[in-house]
PDB file of C-alpha atoms in Angstrom:
ATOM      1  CA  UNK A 136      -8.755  21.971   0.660  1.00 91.00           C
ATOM      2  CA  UNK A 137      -6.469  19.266   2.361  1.00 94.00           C
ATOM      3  CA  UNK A 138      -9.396  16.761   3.115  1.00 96.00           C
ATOM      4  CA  UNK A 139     -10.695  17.592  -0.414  1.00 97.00           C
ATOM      5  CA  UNK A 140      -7.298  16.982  -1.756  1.00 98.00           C
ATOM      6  CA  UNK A 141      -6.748  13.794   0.457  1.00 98.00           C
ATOM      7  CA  UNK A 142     -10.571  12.355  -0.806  1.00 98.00           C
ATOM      8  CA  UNK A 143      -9.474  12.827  -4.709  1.00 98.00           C
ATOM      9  CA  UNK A 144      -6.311  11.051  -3.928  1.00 98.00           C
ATOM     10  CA  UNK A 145      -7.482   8.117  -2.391  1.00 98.00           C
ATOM     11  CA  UNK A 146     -10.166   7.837  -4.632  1.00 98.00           C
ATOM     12  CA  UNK A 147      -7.996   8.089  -7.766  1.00 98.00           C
ATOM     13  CA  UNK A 148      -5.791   5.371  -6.086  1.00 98.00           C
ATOM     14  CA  UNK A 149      -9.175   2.945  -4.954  1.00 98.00           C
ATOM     15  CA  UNK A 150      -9.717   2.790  -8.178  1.00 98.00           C
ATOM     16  CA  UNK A 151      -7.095   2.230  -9.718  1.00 98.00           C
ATOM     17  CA  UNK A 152      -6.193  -0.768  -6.960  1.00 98.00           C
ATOM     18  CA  UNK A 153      -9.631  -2.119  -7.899  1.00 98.00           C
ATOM     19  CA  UNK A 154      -9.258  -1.907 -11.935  1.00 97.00           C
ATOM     20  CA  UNK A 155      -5.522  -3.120 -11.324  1.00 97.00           C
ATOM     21  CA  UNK A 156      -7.057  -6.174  -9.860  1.00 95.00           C
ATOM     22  CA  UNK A 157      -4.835  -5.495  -6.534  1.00 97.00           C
ATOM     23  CA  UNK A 158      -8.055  -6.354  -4.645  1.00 97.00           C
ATOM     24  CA  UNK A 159      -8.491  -9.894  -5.444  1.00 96.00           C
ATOM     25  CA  UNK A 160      -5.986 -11.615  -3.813  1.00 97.00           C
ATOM     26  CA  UNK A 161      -5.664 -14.718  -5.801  1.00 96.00           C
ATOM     27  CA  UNK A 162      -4.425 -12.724  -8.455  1.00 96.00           C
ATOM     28  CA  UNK A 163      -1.662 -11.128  -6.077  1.00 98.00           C
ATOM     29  CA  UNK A 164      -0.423 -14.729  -5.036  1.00 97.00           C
ATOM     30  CA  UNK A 165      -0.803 -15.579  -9.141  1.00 97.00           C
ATOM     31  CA  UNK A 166       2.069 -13.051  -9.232  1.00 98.00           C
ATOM     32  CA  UNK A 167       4.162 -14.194  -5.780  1.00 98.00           C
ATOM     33  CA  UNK A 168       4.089 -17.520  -7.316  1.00 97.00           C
ATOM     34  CA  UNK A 169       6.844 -18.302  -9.404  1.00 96.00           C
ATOM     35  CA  UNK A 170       6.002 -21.527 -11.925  1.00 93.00           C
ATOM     36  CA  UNK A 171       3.579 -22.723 -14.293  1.00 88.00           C
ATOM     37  CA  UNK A 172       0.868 -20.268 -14.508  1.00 89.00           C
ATOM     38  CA  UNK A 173       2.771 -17.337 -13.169  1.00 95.00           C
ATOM     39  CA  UNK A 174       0.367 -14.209 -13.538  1.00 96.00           C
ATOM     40  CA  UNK A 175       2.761 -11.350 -14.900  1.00 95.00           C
ATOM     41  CA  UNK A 176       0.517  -8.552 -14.996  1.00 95.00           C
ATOM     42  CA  UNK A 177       1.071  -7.146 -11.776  1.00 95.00           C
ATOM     43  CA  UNK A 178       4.249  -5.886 -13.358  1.00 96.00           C
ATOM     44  CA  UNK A 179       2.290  -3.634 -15.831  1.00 97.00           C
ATOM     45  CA  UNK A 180       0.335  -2.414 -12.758  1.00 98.00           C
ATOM     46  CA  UNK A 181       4.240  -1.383 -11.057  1.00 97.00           C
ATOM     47  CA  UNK A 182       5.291   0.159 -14.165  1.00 97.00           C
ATOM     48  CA  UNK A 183       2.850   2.274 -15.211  1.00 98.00           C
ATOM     49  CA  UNK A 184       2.189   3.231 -11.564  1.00 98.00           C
ATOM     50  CA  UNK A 185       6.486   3.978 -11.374  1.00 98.00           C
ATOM     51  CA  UNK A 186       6.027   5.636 -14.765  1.00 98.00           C
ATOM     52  CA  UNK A 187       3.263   7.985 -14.065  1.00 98.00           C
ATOM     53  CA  UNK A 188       4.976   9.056 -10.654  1.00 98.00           C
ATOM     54  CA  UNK A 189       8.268   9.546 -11.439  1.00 98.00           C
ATOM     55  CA  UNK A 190       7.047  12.018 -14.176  1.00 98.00           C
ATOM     56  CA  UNK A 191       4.930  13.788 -11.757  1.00 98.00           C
ATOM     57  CA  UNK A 192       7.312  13.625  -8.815  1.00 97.00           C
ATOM     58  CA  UNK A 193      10.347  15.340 -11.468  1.00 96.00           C
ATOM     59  CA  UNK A 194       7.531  18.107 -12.324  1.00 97.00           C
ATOM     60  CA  UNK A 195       6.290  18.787  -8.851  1.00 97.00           C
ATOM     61  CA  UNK A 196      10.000  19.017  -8.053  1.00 92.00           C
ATOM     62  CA  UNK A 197      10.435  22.146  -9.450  1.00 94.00           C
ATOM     63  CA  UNK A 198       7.734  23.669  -7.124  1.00 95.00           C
ATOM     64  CA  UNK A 199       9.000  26.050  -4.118  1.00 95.00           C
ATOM     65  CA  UNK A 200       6.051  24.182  -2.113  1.00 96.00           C
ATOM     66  CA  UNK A 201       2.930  22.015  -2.508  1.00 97.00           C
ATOM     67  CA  UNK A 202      -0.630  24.060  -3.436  1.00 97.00           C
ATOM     68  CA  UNK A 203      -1.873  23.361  -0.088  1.00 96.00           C
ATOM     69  CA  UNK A 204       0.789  23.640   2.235  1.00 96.00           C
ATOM     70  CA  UNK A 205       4.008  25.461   3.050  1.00 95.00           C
ATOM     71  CA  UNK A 206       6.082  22.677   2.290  1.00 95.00           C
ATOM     72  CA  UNK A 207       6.857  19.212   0.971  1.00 96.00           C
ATOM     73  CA  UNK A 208       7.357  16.421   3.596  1.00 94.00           C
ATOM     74  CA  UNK A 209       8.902  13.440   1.364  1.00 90.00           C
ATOM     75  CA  UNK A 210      11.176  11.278   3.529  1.00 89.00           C
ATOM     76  CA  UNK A 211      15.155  12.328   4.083  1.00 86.00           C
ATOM     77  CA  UNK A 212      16.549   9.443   5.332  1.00 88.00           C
ATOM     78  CA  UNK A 213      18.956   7.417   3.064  1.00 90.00           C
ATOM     79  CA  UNK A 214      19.778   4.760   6.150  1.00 93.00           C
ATOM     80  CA  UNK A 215      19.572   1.298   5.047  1.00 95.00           C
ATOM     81  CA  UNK A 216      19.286  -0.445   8.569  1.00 95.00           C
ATOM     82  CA  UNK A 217      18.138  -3.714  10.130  1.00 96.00           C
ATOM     83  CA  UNK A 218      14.535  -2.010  10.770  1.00 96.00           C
ATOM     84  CA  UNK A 219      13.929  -1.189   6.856  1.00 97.00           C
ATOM     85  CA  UNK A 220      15.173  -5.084   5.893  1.00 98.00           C
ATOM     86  CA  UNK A 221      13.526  -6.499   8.692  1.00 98.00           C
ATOM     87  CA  UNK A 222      10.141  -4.617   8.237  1.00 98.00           C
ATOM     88  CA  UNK A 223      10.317  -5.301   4.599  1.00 98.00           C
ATOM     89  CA  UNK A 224      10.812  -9.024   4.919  1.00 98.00           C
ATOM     90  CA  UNK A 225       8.202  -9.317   7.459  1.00 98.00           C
ATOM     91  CA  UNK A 226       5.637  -7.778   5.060  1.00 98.00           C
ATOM     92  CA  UNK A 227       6.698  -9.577   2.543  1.00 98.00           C
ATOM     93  CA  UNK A 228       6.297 -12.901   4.665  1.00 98.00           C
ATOM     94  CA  UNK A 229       2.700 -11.625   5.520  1.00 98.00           C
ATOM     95  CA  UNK A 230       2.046 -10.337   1.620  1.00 98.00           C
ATOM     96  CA  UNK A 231       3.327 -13.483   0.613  1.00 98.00           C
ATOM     97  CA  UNK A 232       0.863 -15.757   2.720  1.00 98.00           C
ATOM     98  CA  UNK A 233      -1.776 -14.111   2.096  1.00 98.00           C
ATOM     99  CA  UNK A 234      -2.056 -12.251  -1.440  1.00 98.00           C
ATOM    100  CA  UNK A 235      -3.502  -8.837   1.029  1.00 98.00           C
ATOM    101  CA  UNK A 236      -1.082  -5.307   1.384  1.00 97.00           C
ATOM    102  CA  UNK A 237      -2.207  -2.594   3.045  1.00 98.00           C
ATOM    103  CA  UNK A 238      -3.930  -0.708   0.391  1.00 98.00           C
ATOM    104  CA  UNK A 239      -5.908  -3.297  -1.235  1.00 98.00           C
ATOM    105  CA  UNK A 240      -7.130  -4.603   1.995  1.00 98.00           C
ATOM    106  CA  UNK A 241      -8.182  -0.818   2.974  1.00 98.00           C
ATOM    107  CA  UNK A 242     -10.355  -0.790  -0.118  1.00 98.00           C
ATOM    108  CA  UNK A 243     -11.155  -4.859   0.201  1.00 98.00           C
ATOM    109  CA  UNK A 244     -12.957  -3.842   3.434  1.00 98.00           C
ATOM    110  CA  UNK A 245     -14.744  -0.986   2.883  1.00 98.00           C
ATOM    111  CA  UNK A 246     -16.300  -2.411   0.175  1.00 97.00           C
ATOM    112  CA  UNK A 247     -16.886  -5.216   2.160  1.00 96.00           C
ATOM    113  CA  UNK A 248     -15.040  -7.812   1.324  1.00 97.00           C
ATOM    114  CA  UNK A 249     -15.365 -10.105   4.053  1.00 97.00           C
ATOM    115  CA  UNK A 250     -11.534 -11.526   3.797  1.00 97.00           C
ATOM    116  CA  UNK A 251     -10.347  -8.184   3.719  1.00 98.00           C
ATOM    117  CA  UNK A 252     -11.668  -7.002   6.739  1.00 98.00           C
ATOM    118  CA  UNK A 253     -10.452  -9.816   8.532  1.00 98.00           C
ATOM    119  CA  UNK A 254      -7.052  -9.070   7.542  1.00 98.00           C
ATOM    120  CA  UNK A 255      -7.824  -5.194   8.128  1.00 98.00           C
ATOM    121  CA  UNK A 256      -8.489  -5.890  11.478  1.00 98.00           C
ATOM    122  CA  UNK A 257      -6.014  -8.103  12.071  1.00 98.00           C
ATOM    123  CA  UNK A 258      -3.036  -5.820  10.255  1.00 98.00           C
ATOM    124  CA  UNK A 259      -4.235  -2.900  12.974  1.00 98.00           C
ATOM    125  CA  UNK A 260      -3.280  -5.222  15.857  1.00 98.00           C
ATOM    126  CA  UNK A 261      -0.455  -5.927  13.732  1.00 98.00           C
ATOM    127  CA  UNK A 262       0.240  -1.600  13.931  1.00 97.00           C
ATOM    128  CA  UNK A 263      -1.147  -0.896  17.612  1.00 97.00           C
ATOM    129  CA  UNK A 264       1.228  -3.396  18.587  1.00 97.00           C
ATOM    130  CA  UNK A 265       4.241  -2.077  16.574  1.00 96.00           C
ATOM    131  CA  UNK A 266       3.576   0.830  18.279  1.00 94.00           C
ATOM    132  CA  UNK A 267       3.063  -0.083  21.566  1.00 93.00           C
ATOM    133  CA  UNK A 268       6.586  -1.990  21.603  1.00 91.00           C
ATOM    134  CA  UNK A 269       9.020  -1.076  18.686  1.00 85.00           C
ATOM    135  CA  UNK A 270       8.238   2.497  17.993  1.00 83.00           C
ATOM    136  CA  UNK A 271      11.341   3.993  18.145  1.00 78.00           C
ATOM    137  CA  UNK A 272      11.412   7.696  19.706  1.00 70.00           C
ATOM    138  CA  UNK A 273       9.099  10.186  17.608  1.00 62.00           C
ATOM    139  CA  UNK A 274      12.179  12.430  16.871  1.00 54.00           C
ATOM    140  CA  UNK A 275      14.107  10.016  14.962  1.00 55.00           C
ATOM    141  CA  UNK A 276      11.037   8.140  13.378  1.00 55.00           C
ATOM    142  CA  UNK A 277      10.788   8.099   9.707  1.00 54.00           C
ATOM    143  CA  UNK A 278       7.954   7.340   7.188  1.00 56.00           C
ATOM    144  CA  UNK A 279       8.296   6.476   3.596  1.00 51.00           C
TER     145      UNK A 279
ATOM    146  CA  UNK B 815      -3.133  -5.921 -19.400  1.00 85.00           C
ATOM    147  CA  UNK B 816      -4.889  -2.640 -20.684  1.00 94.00           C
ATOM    148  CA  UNK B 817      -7.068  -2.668 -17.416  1.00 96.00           C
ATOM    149  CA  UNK B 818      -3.375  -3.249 -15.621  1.00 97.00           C
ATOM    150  CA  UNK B 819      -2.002  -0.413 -17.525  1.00 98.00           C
ATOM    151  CA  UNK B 820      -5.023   1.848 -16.404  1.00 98.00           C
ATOM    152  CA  UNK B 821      -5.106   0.766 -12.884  1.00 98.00           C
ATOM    153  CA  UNK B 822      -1.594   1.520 -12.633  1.00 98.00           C
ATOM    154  CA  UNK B 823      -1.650   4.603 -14.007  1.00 98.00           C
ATOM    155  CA  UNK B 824      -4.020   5.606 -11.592  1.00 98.00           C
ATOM    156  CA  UNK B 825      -2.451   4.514  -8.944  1.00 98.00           C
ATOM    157  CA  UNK B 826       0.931   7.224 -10.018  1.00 98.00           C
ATOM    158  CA  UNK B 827      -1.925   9.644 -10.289  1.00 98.00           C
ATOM    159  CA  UNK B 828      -3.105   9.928  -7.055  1.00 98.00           C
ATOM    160  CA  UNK B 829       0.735   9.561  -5.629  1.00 98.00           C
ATOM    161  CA  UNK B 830       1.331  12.820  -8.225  1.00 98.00           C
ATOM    162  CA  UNK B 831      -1.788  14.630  -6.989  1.00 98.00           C
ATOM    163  CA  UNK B 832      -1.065  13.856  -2.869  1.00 98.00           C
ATOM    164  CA  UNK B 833       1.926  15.161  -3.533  1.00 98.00           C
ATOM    165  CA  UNK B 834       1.429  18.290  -5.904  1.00 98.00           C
ATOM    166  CA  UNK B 835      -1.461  18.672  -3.137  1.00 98.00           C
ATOM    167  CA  UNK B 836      -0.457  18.464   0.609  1.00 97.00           C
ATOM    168  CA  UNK B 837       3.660  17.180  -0.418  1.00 97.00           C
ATOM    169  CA  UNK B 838       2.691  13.821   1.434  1.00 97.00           C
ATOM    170  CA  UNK B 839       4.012  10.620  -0.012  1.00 96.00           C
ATOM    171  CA  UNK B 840       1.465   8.150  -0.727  1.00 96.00           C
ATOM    172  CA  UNK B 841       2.694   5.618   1.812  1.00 96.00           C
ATOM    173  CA  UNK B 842      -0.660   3.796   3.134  1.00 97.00           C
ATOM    174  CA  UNK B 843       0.593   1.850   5.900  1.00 96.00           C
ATOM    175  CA  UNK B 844       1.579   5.039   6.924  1.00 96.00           C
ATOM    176  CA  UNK B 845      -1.540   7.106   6.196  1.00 97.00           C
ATOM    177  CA  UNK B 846      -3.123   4.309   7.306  1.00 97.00           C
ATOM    178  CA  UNK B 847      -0.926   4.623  10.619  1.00 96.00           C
ATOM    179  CA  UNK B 848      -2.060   8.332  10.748  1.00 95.00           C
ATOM    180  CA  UNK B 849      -5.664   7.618   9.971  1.00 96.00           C
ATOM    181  CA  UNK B 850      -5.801   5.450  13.129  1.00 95.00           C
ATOM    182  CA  UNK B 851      -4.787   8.254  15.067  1.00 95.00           C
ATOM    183  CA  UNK B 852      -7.731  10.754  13.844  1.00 93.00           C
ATOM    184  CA  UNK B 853      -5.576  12.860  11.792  1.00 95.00           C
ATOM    185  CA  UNK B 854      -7.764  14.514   9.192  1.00 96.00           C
ATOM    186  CA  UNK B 855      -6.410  14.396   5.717  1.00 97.00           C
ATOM    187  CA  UNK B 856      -5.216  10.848   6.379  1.00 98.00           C
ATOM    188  CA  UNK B 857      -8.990   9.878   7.409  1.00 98.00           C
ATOM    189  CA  UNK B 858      -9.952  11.254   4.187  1.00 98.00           C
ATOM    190  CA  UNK B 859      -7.221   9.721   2.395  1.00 98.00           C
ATOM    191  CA  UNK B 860      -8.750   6.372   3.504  1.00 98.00           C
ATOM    192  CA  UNK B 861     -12.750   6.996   3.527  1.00 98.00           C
ATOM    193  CA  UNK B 862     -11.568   8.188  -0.909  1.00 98.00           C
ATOM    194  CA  UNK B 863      -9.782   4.754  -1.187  1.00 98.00           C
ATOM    195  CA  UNK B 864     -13.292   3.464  -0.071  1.00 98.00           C
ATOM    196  CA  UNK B 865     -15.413   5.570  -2.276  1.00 98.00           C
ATOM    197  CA  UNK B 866     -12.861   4.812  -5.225  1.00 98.00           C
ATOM    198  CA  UNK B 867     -13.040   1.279  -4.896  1.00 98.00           C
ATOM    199  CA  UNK B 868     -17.035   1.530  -4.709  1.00 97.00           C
ATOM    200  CA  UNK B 869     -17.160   3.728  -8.154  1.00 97.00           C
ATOM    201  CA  UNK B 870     -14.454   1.474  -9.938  1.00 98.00           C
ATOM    202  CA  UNK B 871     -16.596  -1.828  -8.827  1.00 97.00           C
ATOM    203  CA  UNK B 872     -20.032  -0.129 -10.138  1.00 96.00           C
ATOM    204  CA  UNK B 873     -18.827   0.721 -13.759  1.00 94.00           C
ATOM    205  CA  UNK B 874     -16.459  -2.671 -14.148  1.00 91.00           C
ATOM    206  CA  UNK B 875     -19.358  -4.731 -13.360  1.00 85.00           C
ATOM    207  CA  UNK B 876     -19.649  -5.225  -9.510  1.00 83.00           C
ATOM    208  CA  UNK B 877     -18.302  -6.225  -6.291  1.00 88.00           C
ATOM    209  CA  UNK B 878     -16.732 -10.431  -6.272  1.00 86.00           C
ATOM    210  CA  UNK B 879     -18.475 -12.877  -4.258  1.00 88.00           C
ATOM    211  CA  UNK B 880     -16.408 -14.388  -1.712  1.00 90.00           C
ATOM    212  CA  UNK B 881     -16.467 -16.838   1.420  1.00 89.00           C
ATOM    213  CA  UNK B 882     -14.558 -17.453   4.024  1.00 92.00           C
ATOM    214  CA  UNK B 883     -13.808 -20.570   6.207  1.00 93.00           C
ATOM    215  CA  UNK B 884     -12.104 -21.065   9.511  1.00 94.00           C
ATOM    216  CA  UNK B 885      -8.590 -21.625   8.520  1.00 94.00           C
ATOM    217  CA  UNK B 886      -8.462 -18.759   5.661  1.00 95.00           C
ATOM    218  CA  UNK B 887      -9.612 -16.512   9.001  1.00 97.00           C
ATOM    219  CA  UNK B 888      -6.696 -17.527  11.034  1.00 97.00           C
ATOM    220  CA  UNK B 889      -4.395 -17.558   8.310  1.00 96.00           C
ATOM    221  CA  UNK B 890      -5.168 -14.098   7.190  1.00 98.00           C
ATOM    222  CA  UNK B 891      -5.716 -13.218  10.970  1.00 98.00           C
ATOM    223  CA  UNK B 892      -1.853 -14.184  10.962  1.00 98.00           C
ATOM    224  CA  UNK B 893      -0.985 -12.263   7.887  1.00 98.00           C
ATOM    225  CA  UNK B 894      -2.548  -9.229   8.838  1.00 98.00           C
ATOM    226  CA  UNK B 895      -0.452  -8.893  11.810  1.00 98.00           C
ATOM    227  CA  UNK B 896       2.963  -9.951  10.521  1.00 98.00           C
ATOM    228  CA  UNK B 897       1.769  -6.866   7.379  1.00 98.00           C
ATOM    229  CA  UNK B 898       0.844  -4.499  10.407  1.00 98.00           C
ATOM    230  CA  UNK B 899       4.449  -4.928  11.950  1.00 98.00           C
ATOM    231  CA  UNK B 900       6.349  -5.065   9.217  1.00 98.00           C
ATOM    232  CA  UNK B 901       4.983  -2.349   7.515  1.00 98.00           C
ATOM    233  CA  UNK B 902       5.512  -0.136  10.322  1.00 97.00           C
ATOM    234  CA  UNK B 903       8.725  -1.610  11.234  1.00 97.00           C
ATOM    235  CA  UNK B 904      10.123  -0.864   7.647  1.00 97.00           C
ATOM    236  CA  UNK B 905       8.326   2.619   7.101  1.00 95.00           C
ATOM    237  CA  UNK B 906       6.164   1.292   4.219  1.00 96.00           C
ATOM    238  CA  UNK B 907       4.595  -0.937   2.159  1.00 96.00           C
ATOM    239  CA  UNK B 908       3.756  -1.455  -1.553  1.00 97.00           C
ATOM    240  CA  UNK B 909       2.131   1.842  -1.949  1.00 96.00           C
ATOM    241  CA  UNK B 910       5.069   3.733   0.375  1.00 96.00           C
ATOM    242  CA  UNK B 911       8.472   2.304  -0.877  1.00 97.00           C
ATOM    243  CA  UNK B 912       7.377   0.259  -4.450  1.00 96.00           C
ATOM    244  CA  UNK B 913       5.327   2.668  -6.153  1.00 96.00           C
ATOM    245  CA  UNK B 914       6.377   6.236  -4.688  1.00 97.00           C
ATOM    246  CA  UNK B 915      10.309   5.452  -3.409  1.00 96.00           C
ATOM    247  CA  UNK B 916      11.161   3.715  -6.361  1.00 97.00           C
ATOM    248  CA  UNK B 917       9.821   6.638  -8.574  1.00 97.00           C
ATOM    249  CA  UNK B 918      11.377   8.979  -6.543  1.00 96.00           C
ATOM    250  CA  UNK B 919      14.897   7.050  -6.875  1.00 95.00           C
ATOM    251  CA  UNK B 920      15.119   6.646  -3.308  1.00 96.00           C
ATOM    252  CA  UNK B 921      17.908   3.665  -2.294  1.00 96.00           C
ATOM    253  CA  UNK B 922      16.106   2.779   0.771  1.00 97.00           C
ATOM    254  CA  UNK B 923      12.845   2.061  -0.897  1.00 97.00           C
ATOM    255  CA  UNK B 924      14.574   0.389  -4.249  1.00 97.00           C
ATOM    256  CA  UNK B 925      15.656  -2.022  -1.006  1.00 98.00           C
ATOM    257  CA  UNK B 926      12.743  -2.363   0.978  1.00 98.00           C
ATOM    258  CA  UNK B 927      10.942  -3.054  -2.688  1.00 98.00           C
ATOM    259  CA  UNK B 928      13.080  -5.738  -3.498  1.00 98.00           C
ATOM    260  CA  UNK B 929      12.802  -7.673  -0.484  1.00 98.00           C
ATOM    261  CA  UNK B 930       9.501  -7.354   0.100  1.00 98.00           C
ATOM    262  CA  UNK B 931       9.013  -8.812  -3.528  1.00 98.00           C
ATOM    263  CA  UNK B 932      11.834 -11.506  -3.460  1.00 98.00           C
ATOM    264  CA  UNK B 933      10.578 -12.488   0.279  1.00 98.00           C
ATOM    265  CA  UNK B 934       6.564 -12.239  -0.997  1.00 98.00           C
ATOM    266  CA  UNK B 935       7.703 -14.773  -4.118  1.00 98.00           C
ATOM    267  CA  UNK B 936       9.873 -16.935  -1.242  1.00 98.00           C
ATOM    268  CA  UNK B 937       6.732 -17.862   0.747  1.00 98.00           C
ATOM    269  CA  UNK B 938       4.018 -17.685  -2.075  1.00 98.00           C
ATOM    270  CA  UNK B 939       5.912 -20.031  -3.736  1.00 97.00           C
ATOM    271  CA  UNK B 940       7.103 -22.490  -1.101  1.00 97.00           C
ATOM    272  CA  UNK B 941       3.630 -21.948   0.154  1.00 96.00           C
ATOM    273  CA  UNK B 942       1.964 -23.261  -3.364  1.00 94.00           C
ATOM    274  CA  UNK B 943       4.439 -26.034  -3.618  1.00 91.00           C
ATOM    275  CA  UNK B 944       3.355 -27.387  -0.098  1.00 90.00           C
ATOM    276  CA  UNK B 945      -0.300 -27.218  -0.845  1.00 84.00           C
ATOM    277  CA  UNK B 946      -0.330 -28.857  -3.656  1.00 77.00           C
TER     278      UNK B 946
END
């Protein structure tokens, strides 16, 4: 029931990327730039996406555990360090440049769009190599 | 805006039913992390974010036509890198920290959110203003 689970969830949130128009990238950068023309929808696509999960998140929250497993694995930490800025600031440098996060470039190139998987390909260099040199230790790694 | 509204929606759906589901955070540069390394659900997680995007092109009218010279390659070449280590670096992305953290009132993600935004706007911008 986990894959199952997993399938419906990424398919619920493919679609909605795609409807959102999160996978056309010119519309992304039509939001990251500020000026004449500036594309505000984006914001509706945040809000109703923050609205929808907080809502769920605060009735989930009253579960002892999740349907299919013994328990819920949302992220502890509360550190605000130079790894969260930096790693933020870096995507957005890359988000920024090219209109492309993770998720709509995930669903960009399976559905074979050809700039997507360029950027795919490129963004799991970009993760191989994180790991290969600034992974820190497993134990104190953290995922949000 | 209405297909914004609906996309977005979706979008806190399948964040509510990941975690109502397994208790996993829909963080895809992380799944997407995990996916690399064969783990299972997190395969699935991506091959659905395939199939979704498949079924929401067929009934909104098809798949965009698109190109792709030389330069857009390297620049997105370059892009997709900097978004690999970054994301990784900062424990998530859009999906991760602005959508799931921020609904889940976490501090780290509200922070991670807006940088990411304010640095995205930074170089979109300065980028545009260049080009033109």
């Amino acid at each position: 029931m986990k894959n199952v689970s997993a399938l419906v969830a990424g398919m619920l949130f493919g679609a909605g990327l795609v409807i959102a128009g999160m996978t056309n990238p010119a519309k992304v950068l039509a939001f990251l730039t500020l000026g004449a023309g500036w594309d505000a929808t984006l914001i509706f696509v945040l809000g109703a996406a923050v609205i929808v999960a907080a809502t769920g998140y605060a009735l989930v929250g009253r579960r002892a555990s999740p349907l299919f497993d013994d328990e819920f694995h949302a992220p502890a930490s509360t550190v605000i360090d130079a790894r969260l800025i930096g790693g933020a600031a870096l995507f957005g440098v890359g988000w920024g440049l090219s209109g492309f996060c993770p998720g709509p470039a995930i669903v960009g190139a399976l559905t074979l769009d050809i700039r997507a998987v360029v950027f795919l390909i490129a963004f799991v260099v970009g993760v191989l190599a994180y790991e290969r040199l600034l992974a820190p230790p497993v134990a104190t790694r953290v995922d949000g | 805006m209405i297909s914004a509204v609906i996309g977005g929606s979706l979008i806190g759906l399948a964040a509510v039913w990941l975690y109502l589901s397994l208790g996993r955070i829909a963080g895809i540069s992380g799944i997407a992390a995990n996916a690399l390394k064969a783990n299972a659900w997190p395969l699935m997680f991506v091959v659905g974010l395939g199939a979704g995007g498949w079924l929401a092109y067929a009934l909104t009218g098809g798949r965009p036509q698109v190109s792709l010279d030389e330069n857009q390659a390297l620049w997105l070449i370059a892009a997709g890198i900097i978004v690999g280590i970054g994301t990784r670096l900062g424990s998530g992305c859009t999906s991760g920290h602005g959508v799931c953290g921020v609904s889940r009132l976490s501090r780290r993600s509200i922070v991670a959110t807006l940088v990411f935004l304010g640095v995205g706007m930074l170089v979109a911008t300065t980028v545009a203003g260049v080009l033109s």
